Amino acid sequence: MAIDDIQITEHIFQSYFNDLLAAVRSDVLIIGAGPAGLTAAWHLAQDGYQVVVLERGLAVGGGMWGGGTMFSRIVVYGEEAKDLLAKAGVRVTARGDGYYVADAVECVAALTLAAAHAGAQIFNCIAVEDLLVRHDRVEGVVVQWMPVLRSGLHVDPVTFQARAVVDATGHGAELVRLLAKRRIPLPTPGGEPQTEGPMWAEVGERKVVELTGELYPGLFVAGMAAAAVFGAPRMGPIFGGMLLSGKRVAEQIGEALSR
Ligand code: 48F
């Protein structure tokens, strides 16, 4: 038996393009594989939905890897967030007064594995650059491969369709801003997407969960994107709100899709 370079290529192409083709039409498209997007993907896939995650980076995990200023530990506050991490297999240490600490690298690995093992398809190096908006509804996204964008090649993008789309792109809230660019009014202050307010963990943690939801028919917003578009405070290296926002958007989409 010899290892054949061409067979290696064939296996990669067959596996990847089969999965990619199946992902073109799905139940839920989640854009951004940070803590909110990964948690949403995990819960929705677990509930039996066909979930596709598009992440423009080479690595998933968004802003979670580095913990607080590259000291790779994160804090969560309260039982619900702690239990969610523990359910994903993360070892969490109680620090008293409701605070818990976990290894940021372990969190990203565990949430990614939980999402993948539940059945979510995660594609990296794919960036969303526009939305499919039809009949006053977001029906999908327009994507480009990151190396194409980086190298400035003049080639047209392709499209993915889903019954629900989640903006989990973090501080940039990129999908919401694409809607605003088309002058579609939003239920945010002034009808425009805001930017996040000054750091205030207590308020930010609560608000990010409260503000998670369907911002426009077919387009849900979760995680830091939800806080940012409404001008809620940023919250630094405390991540319970991101996780619970991901869980909440999964519940909201479950309700919307079963109607
Ligand atoms: O930024 P990110 O981690 O967002 P999140 O899940 O969590 C926020 C926290 O990490 C942190 C915080 C905690 O207090 O404030 O910032 O809300 O993950 C967002 C992911 O989306 C990807 C980006 O590369 C990152 O991995 N992303 C952003 N824009 C696009 C995108 C795009 N246009 N297409 C595809 N992926």
mmCIF file of C-alpha atoms and ligand atoms in Angstrom:
data_model
loop_
_atom_site.group_PDB
_atom_site.id
_atom_site.type_symbol
_atom_site.label_atom_id
_atom_site.label_comp_id
_atom_site.label_asym_id
_atom_site.label_seq_id
_atom_site.Cartn_x
_atom_site.Cartn_y
_atom_site.Cartn_z
ATOM 1 C CA MET A 1 0.000 0.000 0.000
ATOM 2 C CA ALA A 2 1.387 3.384 -0.981
ATOM 3 C CA ILE A 3 0.205 6.852 -0.152
ATOM 4 C CA ASP A 4 -0.956 8.567 -3.320
ATOM 5 C CA ASP A 5 -0.927 12.392 -3.471
ATOM 6 C CA ILE A 6 -3.768 12.467 -5.970
ATOM 7 C CA GLN A 7 -5.992 10.334 -3.739
ATOM 8 C CA ILE A 8 -5.381 12.746 -0.862
ATOM 9 C CA THR A 9 -6.596 15.567 -3.105
ATOM 10 C CA GLU A 10 -9.610 13.554 -4.267
ATOM 11 C CA HIS A 11 -10.664 12.741 -0.694
ATOM 12 C CA ILE A 12 -10.456 16.394 0.323
ATOM 13 C CA PHE A 13 -12.370 17.633 -2.717
ATOM 14 C CA GLN A 14 -15.078 14.963 -2.469
ATOM 15 C CA SER A 15 -15.676 15.493 1.217
ATOM 16 C CA TYR A 16 -15.496 19.301 1.171
ATOM 17 C CA PHE A 17 -17.572 19.932 -1.921
ATOM 18 C CA ASN A 18 -20.272 17.428 -0.915
ATOM 19 C CA ASP A 19 -20.646 19.254 2.382
ATOM 20 C CA LEU A 20 -20.455 22.666 0.736
ATOM 21 C CA LEU A 21 -23.166 21.755 -1.759
ATOM 22 C CA ALA A 22 -25.429 20.521 1.048
ATOM 23 C CA ALA A 23 -24.835 23.809 2.895
ATOM 24 C CA VAL A 24 -26.081 26.054 0.109
ATOM 25 C CA ARG A 25 -29.672 25.652 1.348
ATOM 26 C CA SER A 26 -30.098 25.191 5.092
ATOM 27 C CA ASP A 27 -32.415 25.951 7.984
ATOM 28 C CA VAL A 28 -30.099 28.382 9.741
ATOM 29 C CA LEU A 29 -27.042 30.296 8.581
ATOM 30 C CA ILE A 30 -24.885 31.622 11.393
ATOM 31 C CA ILE A 31 -22.355 34.217 10.369
ATOM 32 C CA GLY A 32 -19.379 34.380 12.706
ATOM 33 C CA ALA A 33 -17.940 31.550 14.796
ATOM 34 C CA GLY A 34 -17.236 33.467 17.993
ATOM 35 C CA PRO A 35 -18.704 32.331 21.322
ATOM 36 C CA ALA A 36 -22.230 33.533 20.455
ATOM 37 C CA GLY A 37 -22.282 31.936 16.994
ATOM 38 C CA LEU A 38 -20.800 28.645 18.182
ATOM 39 C CA THR A 39 -23.247 28.396 21.083
ATOM 40 C CA ALA A 40 -26.189 29.131 18.794
ATOM 41 C CA ALA A 41 -24.951 26.545 16.276
ATOM 42 C CA TRP A 42 -24.548 23.912 18.968
ATOM 43 C CA HIS A 43 -28.071 24.399 20.378
ATOM 44 C CA LEU A 44 -29.837 24.628 17.016
ATOM 45 C CA ALA A 45 -28.059 21.573 15.616
ATOM 46 C CA GLN A 46 -28.861 19.701 18.802
ATOM 47 C CA ASP A 47 -32.526 20.532 18.224
ATOM 48 C CA GLY A 48 -32.349 18.930 14.786
ATOM 49 C CA TYR A 49 -31.982 21.975 12.514
ATOM 50 C CA GLN A 50 -29.595 21.962 9.585
ATOM 51 C CA VAL A 51 -27.087 24.593 10.674
ATOM 52 C CA VAL A 52 -24.312 26.158 8.619
ATOM 53 C CA VAL A 53 -21.704 28.453 10.181
ATOM 54 C CA LEU A 54 -19.654 30.742 7.948
ATOM 55 C CA GLU A 55 -16.493 32.194 9.481
ATOM 56 C CA ARG A 56 -14.181 34.475 7.551
ATOM 57 C CA GLY A 57 -11.109 33.750 9.667
ATOM 58 C CA LEU A 58 -8.878 30.726 9.325
ATOM 59 C CA ALA A 59 -9.626 30.001 12.990
ATOM 60 C CA VAL A 60 -12.974 29.867 14.734
ATOM 61 C CA GLY A 61 -13.386 31.341 18.224
ATOM 62 C CA GLY A 62 -13.585 35.063 17.456
ATOM 63 C CA GLY A 63 -12.502 37.184 20.407
ATOM 64 C CA MET A 64 -12.509 34.347 22.917
ATOM 65 C CA TRP A 65 -9.049 32.809 22.462
ATOM 66 C CA GLY A 66 -7.115 35.565 24.172
ATOM 67 C CA GLY A 67 -9.264 35.916 27.299
ATOM 68 C CA GLY A 68 -8.372 39.207 29.008
ATOM 69 C CA THR A 69 -5.632 41.037 27.126
ATOM 70 C CA MET A 70 -4.082 37.747 25.894
ATOM 71 C CA PHE A 71 -4.110 36.157 29.350
ATOM 72 C CA SER A 72 -6.107 33.182 28.167
ATOM 73 C CA ARG A 73 -8.696 32.930 30.912
ATOM 74 C CA ILE A 74 -12.306 34.050 30.732
ATOM 75 C CA VAL A 75 -14.773 34.920 33.463
ATOM 76 C CA VAL A 76 -18.439 34.019 33.586
ATOM 77 C CA TYR A 77 -20.831 35.146 36.290
ATOM 78 C CA GLY A 78 -23.745 33.069 37.530
ATOM 79 C CA GLU A 79 -24.922 29.499 37.347
ATOM 80 C CA GLU A 80 -26.566 29.502 33.926
ATOM 81 C CA ALA A 81 -23.411 30.446 32.011
ATOM 82 C CA LYS A 82 -21.276 28.161 34.158
ATOM 83 C CA ASP A 83 -23.642 25.228 33.518
ATOM 84 C CA LEU A 84 -23.594 25.892 29.779
ATOM 85 C CA LEU A 85 -19.784 25.737 29.694
ATOM 86 C CA ALA A 86 -19.764 22.617 31.850
ATOM 87 C CA LYS A 87 -22.285 20.975 29.507
ATOM 88 C CA ALA A 88 -19.902 21.642 26.619
ATOM 89 C CA GLY A 89 -17.202 19.821 28.613
ATOM 90 C CA VAL A 90 -15.265 22.859 29.852
ATOM 91 C CA ARG A 91 -13.637 22.600 33.288
ATOM 92 C CA VAL A 92 -14.820 25.627 35.229
ATOM 93 C CA THR A 93 -13.370 26.857 38.527
ATOM 94 C CA ALA A 94 -15.570 28.604 41.101
ATOM 95 C CA ARG A 95 -13.952 31.760 42.484
ATOM 96 C CA GLY A 96 -16.705 32.655 44.955
ATOM 97 C CA ASP A 97 -19.460 35.319 44.893
ATOM 98 C CA GLY A 98 -20.876 33.893 41.639
ATOM 99 C CA TYR A 99 -17.673 34.247 39.586
ATOM 100 C CA TYR A 100 -16.273 31.358 37.565
ATOM 101 C CA VAL A 101 -13.049 31.134 35.546
ATOM 102 C CA ALA A 102 -12.252 28.908 32.569
ATOM 103 C CA ASP A 103 -9.397 28.460 30.122
ATOM 104 C CA ALA A 104 -10.240 30.466 26.991
ATOM 105 C CA VAL A 105 -8.559 27.982 24.626
ATOM 106 C CA GLU A 106 -10.454 25.090 26.192
ATOM 107 C CA CYS A 107 -13.716 27.045 25.832
ATOM 108 C CA VAL A 108 -13.240 27.623 22.101
ATOM 109 C CA ALA A 109 -12.250 23.990 21.551
ATOM 110 C CA ALA A 110 -15.198 22.662 23.559
ATOM 111 C CA LEU A 111 -17.834 24.938 22.008
ATOM 112 C CA THR A 112 -16.540 24.153 18.512
ATOM 113 C CA LEU A 113 -16.610 20.425 19.167
ATOM 114 C CA ALA A 114 -20.081 20.634 20.738
ATOM 115 C CA ALA A 115 -21.384 22.449 17.639
ATOM 116 C CA ALA A 116 -19.671 20.085 15.196
ATOM 117 C CA HIS A 117 -20.717 16.932 17.026
ATOM 118 C CA ALA A 118 -24.304 18.159 17.236
ATOM 119 C CA GLY A 119 -24.218 18.333 13.422
ATOM 120 C CA ALA A 120 -23.466 21.976 12.585
ATOM 121 C CA GLN A 121 -21.315 22.432 9.482
ATOM 122 C CA ILE A 122 -18.604 25.018 10.096
ATOM 123 C CA PHE A 123 -16.833 26.537 7.097
ATOM 124 C CA ASN A 124 -13.854 28.804 7.668
ATOM 125 C CA CYS A 125 -12.261 31.346 5.300
ATOM 126 C CA ILE A 126 -15.684 32.393 3.942
ATOM 127 C CA ALA A 127 -16.775 36.015 4.367
ATOM 128 C CA VAL A 128 -20.277 37.420 4.034
ATOM 129 C CA GLU A 129 -20.200 40.568 1.955
ATOM 130 C CA ASP A 130 -23.899 41.120 1.270
ATOM 131 C CA LEU A 131 -27.421 39.861 2.002
ATOM 132 C CA LEU A 132 -30.183 38.306 -0.070
ATOM 133 C CA VAL A 133 -33.219 40.482 0.698
ATOM 134 C CA ARG A 134 -36.436 39.442 -1.032
ATOM 135 C CA HIS A 135 -40.054 40.372 -0.247
ATOM 136 C CA ASP A 136 -38.997 42.376 2.837
ATOM 137 C CA ARG A 137 -37.123 39.431 4.286
ATOM 138 C CA VAL A 138 -33.506 38.329 4.619
ATOM 139 C CA GLU A 139 -33.370 35.016 2.796
ATOM 140 C CA GLY A 140 -29.655 34.383 2.714
ATOM 141 C CA VAL A 141 -26.188 35.803 2.265
ATOM 142 C CA VAL A 142 -23.719 36.650 -0.473
ATOM 143 C CA VAL A 143 -20.265 35.235 0.175
ATOM 144 C CA GLN A 144 -16.762 35.434 -1.030
ATOM 145 C CA TRP A 145 -13.717 33.337 -0.146
ATOM 146 C CA MET A 146 -11.391 35.360 2.059
ATOM 147 C CA PRO A 147 -8.282 34.956 -0.123
ATOM 148 C CA VAL A 148 -10.280 36.454 -2.992
ATOM 149 C CA LEU A 149 -11.149 39.502 -0.890
ATOM 150 C CA ARG A 150 -7.630 39.828 0.494
ATOM 151 C CA SER A 151 -6.039 39.694 -2.936
ATOM 152 C CA GLY A 152 -8.619 42.031 -4.448
ATOM 153 C CA LEU A 153 -9.474 39.703 -7.337
ATOM 154 C CA HIS A 154 -12.325 41.005 -9.443
ATOM 155 C CA VAL A 155 -14.608 37.958 -9.311
ATOM 156 C CA ASP A 156 -18.286 37.684 -8.482
ATOM 157 C CA PRO A 157 -19.498 36.198 -5.184
ATOM 158 C CA VAL A 158 -21.895 33.264 -4.643
ATOM 159 C CA THR A 159 -24.970 32.848 -2.423
ATOM 160 C CA PHE A 160 -26.297 30.725 0.450
ATOM 161 C CA GLN A 161 -29.973 30.530 1.435
ATOM 162 C CA ALA A 162 -31.589 29.755 4.802
ATOM 163 C CA ARG A 163 -34.871 30.066 6.682
ATOM 164 C CA ALA A 164 -33.099 32.173 9.310
ATOM 165 C CA VAL A 165 -29.805 34.081 9.276
ATOM 166 C CA VAL A 166 -27.886 35.100 12.410
ATOM 167 C CA ASP A 167 -25.559 38.084 12.596
ATOM 168 C CA ALA A 168 -22.981 36.839 15.121
ATOM 169 C CA THR A 169 -20.182 38.921 13.649
ATOM 170 C CA GLY A 170 -19.240 40.626 16.922
ATOM 171 C CA HIS A 171 -18.500 44.329 17.409
ATOM 172 C CA GLY A 172 -18.809 45.096 13.690
ATOM 173 C CA ALA A 173 -22.417 43.794 13.396
ATOM 174 C CA GLU A 174 -21.634 43.481 9.721
ATOM 175 C CA LEU A 175 -24.906 41.983 8.489
ATOM 176 C CA VAL A 176 -27.008 44.610 10.239
ATOM 177 C CA ARG A 177 -24.833 47.323 8.710
ATOM 178 C CA LEU A 178 -25.390 45.799 5.281
ATOM 179 C CA LEU A 179 -29.152 46.204 5.799
ATOM 180 C CA ALA A 180 -28.652 49.807 6.934
ATOM 181 C CA LYS A 181 -26.560 50.496 3.836
ATOM 182 C CA ARG A 182 -29.662 49.643 1.799
ATOM 183 C CA ARG A 183 -31.599 52.240 3.832
ATOM 184 C CA ILE A 184 -33.753 49.574 5.449
ATOM 185 C CA PRO A 185 -35.018 51.090 8.734
ATOM 186 C CA LEU A 186 -34.087 49.178 11.870
ATOM 187 C CA PRO A 187 -35.708 48.988 15.331
ATOM 188 C CA THR A 188 -32.559 50.570 16.816
ATOM 189 C CA PRO A 189 -32.236 54.141 18.163
ATOM 190 C CA GLY A 190 -32.711 56.491 15.211
ATOM 191 C CA GLY A 191 -33.411 53.524 12.921
ATOM 192 C CA GLU A 192 -29.662 53.132 12.388
ATOM 193 C CA PRO A 193 -27.135 50.670 13.840
ATOM 194 C CA GLN A 194 -25.237 52.179 16.775
ATOM 195 C CA THR A 195 -21.812 51.314 18.158
ATOM 196 C CA GLU A 196 -21.308 49.851 21.610
ATOM 197 C CA GLY A 197 -21.148 52.096 24.643
ATOM 198 C CA PRO A 198 -18.310 52.375 27.187
ATOM 199 C CA MET A 199 -17.362 49.290 29.150
ATOM 200 C CA TRP A 200 -19.795 48.350 31.902
ATOM 201 C CA ALA A 201 -19.870 44.606 32.465
ATOM 202 C CA GLU A 202 -22.943 44.414 34.654
ATOM 203 C CA VAL A 203 -25.247 46.250 32.247
ATOM 204 C CA GLY A 204 -23.618 44.856 29.098
ATOM 205 C CA GLU A 205 -23.963 41.251 30.250
ATOM 206 C CA ARG A 206 -27.684 41.688 30.862
ATOM 207 C CA LYS A 207 -28.390 43.797 27.791
ATOM 208 C CA VAL A 208 -26.643 41.516 25.309
ATOM 209 C CA VAL A 209 -29.101 38.758 26.172
ATOM 210 C CA GLU A 210 -32.155 41.068 26.286
ATOM 211 C CA LEU A 211 -31.301 42.623 22.912
ATOM 212 C CA THR A 212 -30.781 39.287 21.159
ATOM 213 C CA GLY A 213 -33.548 38.727 18.642
ATOM 214 C CA GLU A 214 -35.015 39.101 15.170
ATOM 215 C CA LEU A 215 -34.044 42.577 14.003
ATOM 216 C CA TYR A 216 -35.639 42.290 10.593
ATOM 217 C CA PRO A 217 -37.679 39.391 9.148
ATOM 218 C CA GLY A 218 -35.258 36.499 8.713
ATOM 219 C CA LEU A 219 -32.288 38.285 10.307
ATOM 220 C CA PHE A 220 -31.467 37.598 13.959
ATOM 221 C CA VAL A 221 -28.715 39.320 15.881
ATOM 222 C CA ALA A 222 -26.731 37.721 18.714
ATOM 223 C CA GLY A 223 -23.670 38.300 20.853
ATOM 224 C CA MET A 224 -21.679 41.514 20.719
ATOM 225 C CA ALA A 225 -23.436 42.453 17.467
ATOM 226 C CA ALA A 226 -26.743 42.675 19.379
ATOM 227 C CA ALA A 227 -25.221 44.923 22.049
ATOM 228 C CA ALA A 228 -23.447 47.093 19.489
ATOM 229 C CA VAL A 229 -26.378 47.863 17.197
ATOM 230 C CA PHE A 230 -28.445 49.101 20.143
ATOM 231 C CA GLY A 231 -25.565 51.063 21.717
ATOM 232 C CA ALA A 232 -25.415 48.867 24.842
ATOM 233 C CA PRO A 233 -22.166 48.850 26.846
ATOM 234 C CA ARG A 234 -19.231 46.628 25.929
ATOM 235 C CA MET A 235 -18.232 44.213 28.629
ATOM 236 C CA GLY A 236 -14.631 43.052 28.306
ATOM 237 C CA PRO A 237 -13.437 39.520 29.065
ATOM 238 C CA ILE A 238 -16.613 38.304 30.736
ATOM 239 C CA PHE A 239 -18.356 35.902 28.376
ATOM 240 C CA GLY A 240 -21.543 34.617 30.007
ATOM 241 C CA GLY A 241 -23.656 37.122 28.074
ATOM 242 C CA MET A 242 -22.221 35.921 24.748
ATOM 243 C CA LEU A 243 -22.986 32.292 25.571
ATOM 244 C CA LEU A 244 -26.490 32.996 26.843
ATOM 245 C CA SER A 245 -27.193 35.224 23.843
ATOM 246 C CA GLY A 246 -26.238 32.312 21.566
ATOM 247 C CA LYS A 247 -28.550 30.032 23.499
ATOM 248 C CA ARG A 248 -31.364 32.587 23.414
ATOM 249 C CA VAL A 249 -31.155 33.152 19.673
ATOM 250 C CA ALA A 250 -31.312 29.383 19.189
ATOM 251 C CA GLU A 251 -34.545 29.283 21.209
ATOM 252 C CA GLN A 252 -36.001 32.244 19.297
ATOM 253 C CA ILE A 253 -35.185 30.677 15.935
ATOM 254 C CA GLY A 254 -36.626 27.363 17.098
ATOM 255 C CA GLU A 255 -39.894 29.142 17.908
ATOM 256 C CA ALA A 256 -39.902 31.094 14.641
ATOM 257 C CA LEU A 257 -39.243 28.054 12.477
ATOM 258 C CA SER A 258 -41.878 25.919 14.158
ATOM 259 C CA ARG A 259 -44.620 28.537 13.573
HETATM 260 O O1 48F B 1 -16.077 38.865 17.824
HETATM 261 P P1 48F B 1 -16.678 37.560 18.157
HETATM 262 O O2 48F B 1 -16.018 36.741 19.200
HETATM 263 O O3 48F B 1 -18.227 37.839 18.496
HETATM 264 P P2 48F B 1 -19.191 37.316 19.660
HETATM 265 O O4 48F B 1 -19.444 35.868 19.524
HETATM 266 O O5 48F B 1 -18.327 37.501 20.985
HETATM 267 C C1 48F B 1 -17.772 38.745 21.354
HETATM 268 C C2 48F B 1 -16.597 38.464 22.275
HETATM 269 O O6 48F B 1 -15.629 37.676 21.620
HETATM 270 C C3 48F B 1 -15.888 39.708 22.795
HETATM 271 C C4 48F B 1 -16.636 40.376 23.867
HETATM 272 C C5 48F B 1 -16.893 39.631 25.136
HETATM 273 O O7 48F B 1 -17.200 40.519 26.116
HETATM 274 O O8 48F B 1 -16.982 41.501 23.713
HETATM 275 O O9 48F B 1 -15.616 40.588 21.729
HETATM 276 O O10 48F B 1 -20.321 38.248 19.696
HETATM 277 O O11 48F B 1 -16.783 36.649 16.858
HETATM 278 C C6 48F B 1 -17.293 37.161 15.654
HETATM 279 C C7 48F B 1 -16.765 36.302 14.517
HETATM 280 O O12 48F B 1 -17.392 36.710 13.316
HETATM 281 C C8 48F B 1 -16.449 36.675 12.259
HETATM 282 C C9 48F B 1 -15.143 37.104 12.921
HETATM 283 O O13 48F B 1 -14.019 36.668 12.163
HETATM 284 C C10 48F B 1 -15.247 36.430 14.292
HETATM 285 O O14 48F B 1 -14.660 35.152 14.304
HETATM 286 N N1 48F B 1 -16.918 37.592 11.215
HETATM 287 C C11 48F B 1 -17.032 38.957 11.317
HETATM 288 N N2 48F B 1 -17.521 39.460 10.185
HETATM 289 C C12 48F B 1 -17.722 38.407 9.336
HETATM 290 C C13 48F B 1 -17.346 37.219 10.003
HETATM 291 C C14 48F B 1 -18.202 38.289 7.989
HETATM 292 N N3 48F B 1 -18.574 39.364 7.279
HETATM 293 N N4 48F B 1 -18.277 37.056 7.437
HETATM 294 C C15 48F B 1 -17.906 35.958 8.140
HETATM 295 N N5 48F B 1 -17.433 36.012 9.418
#
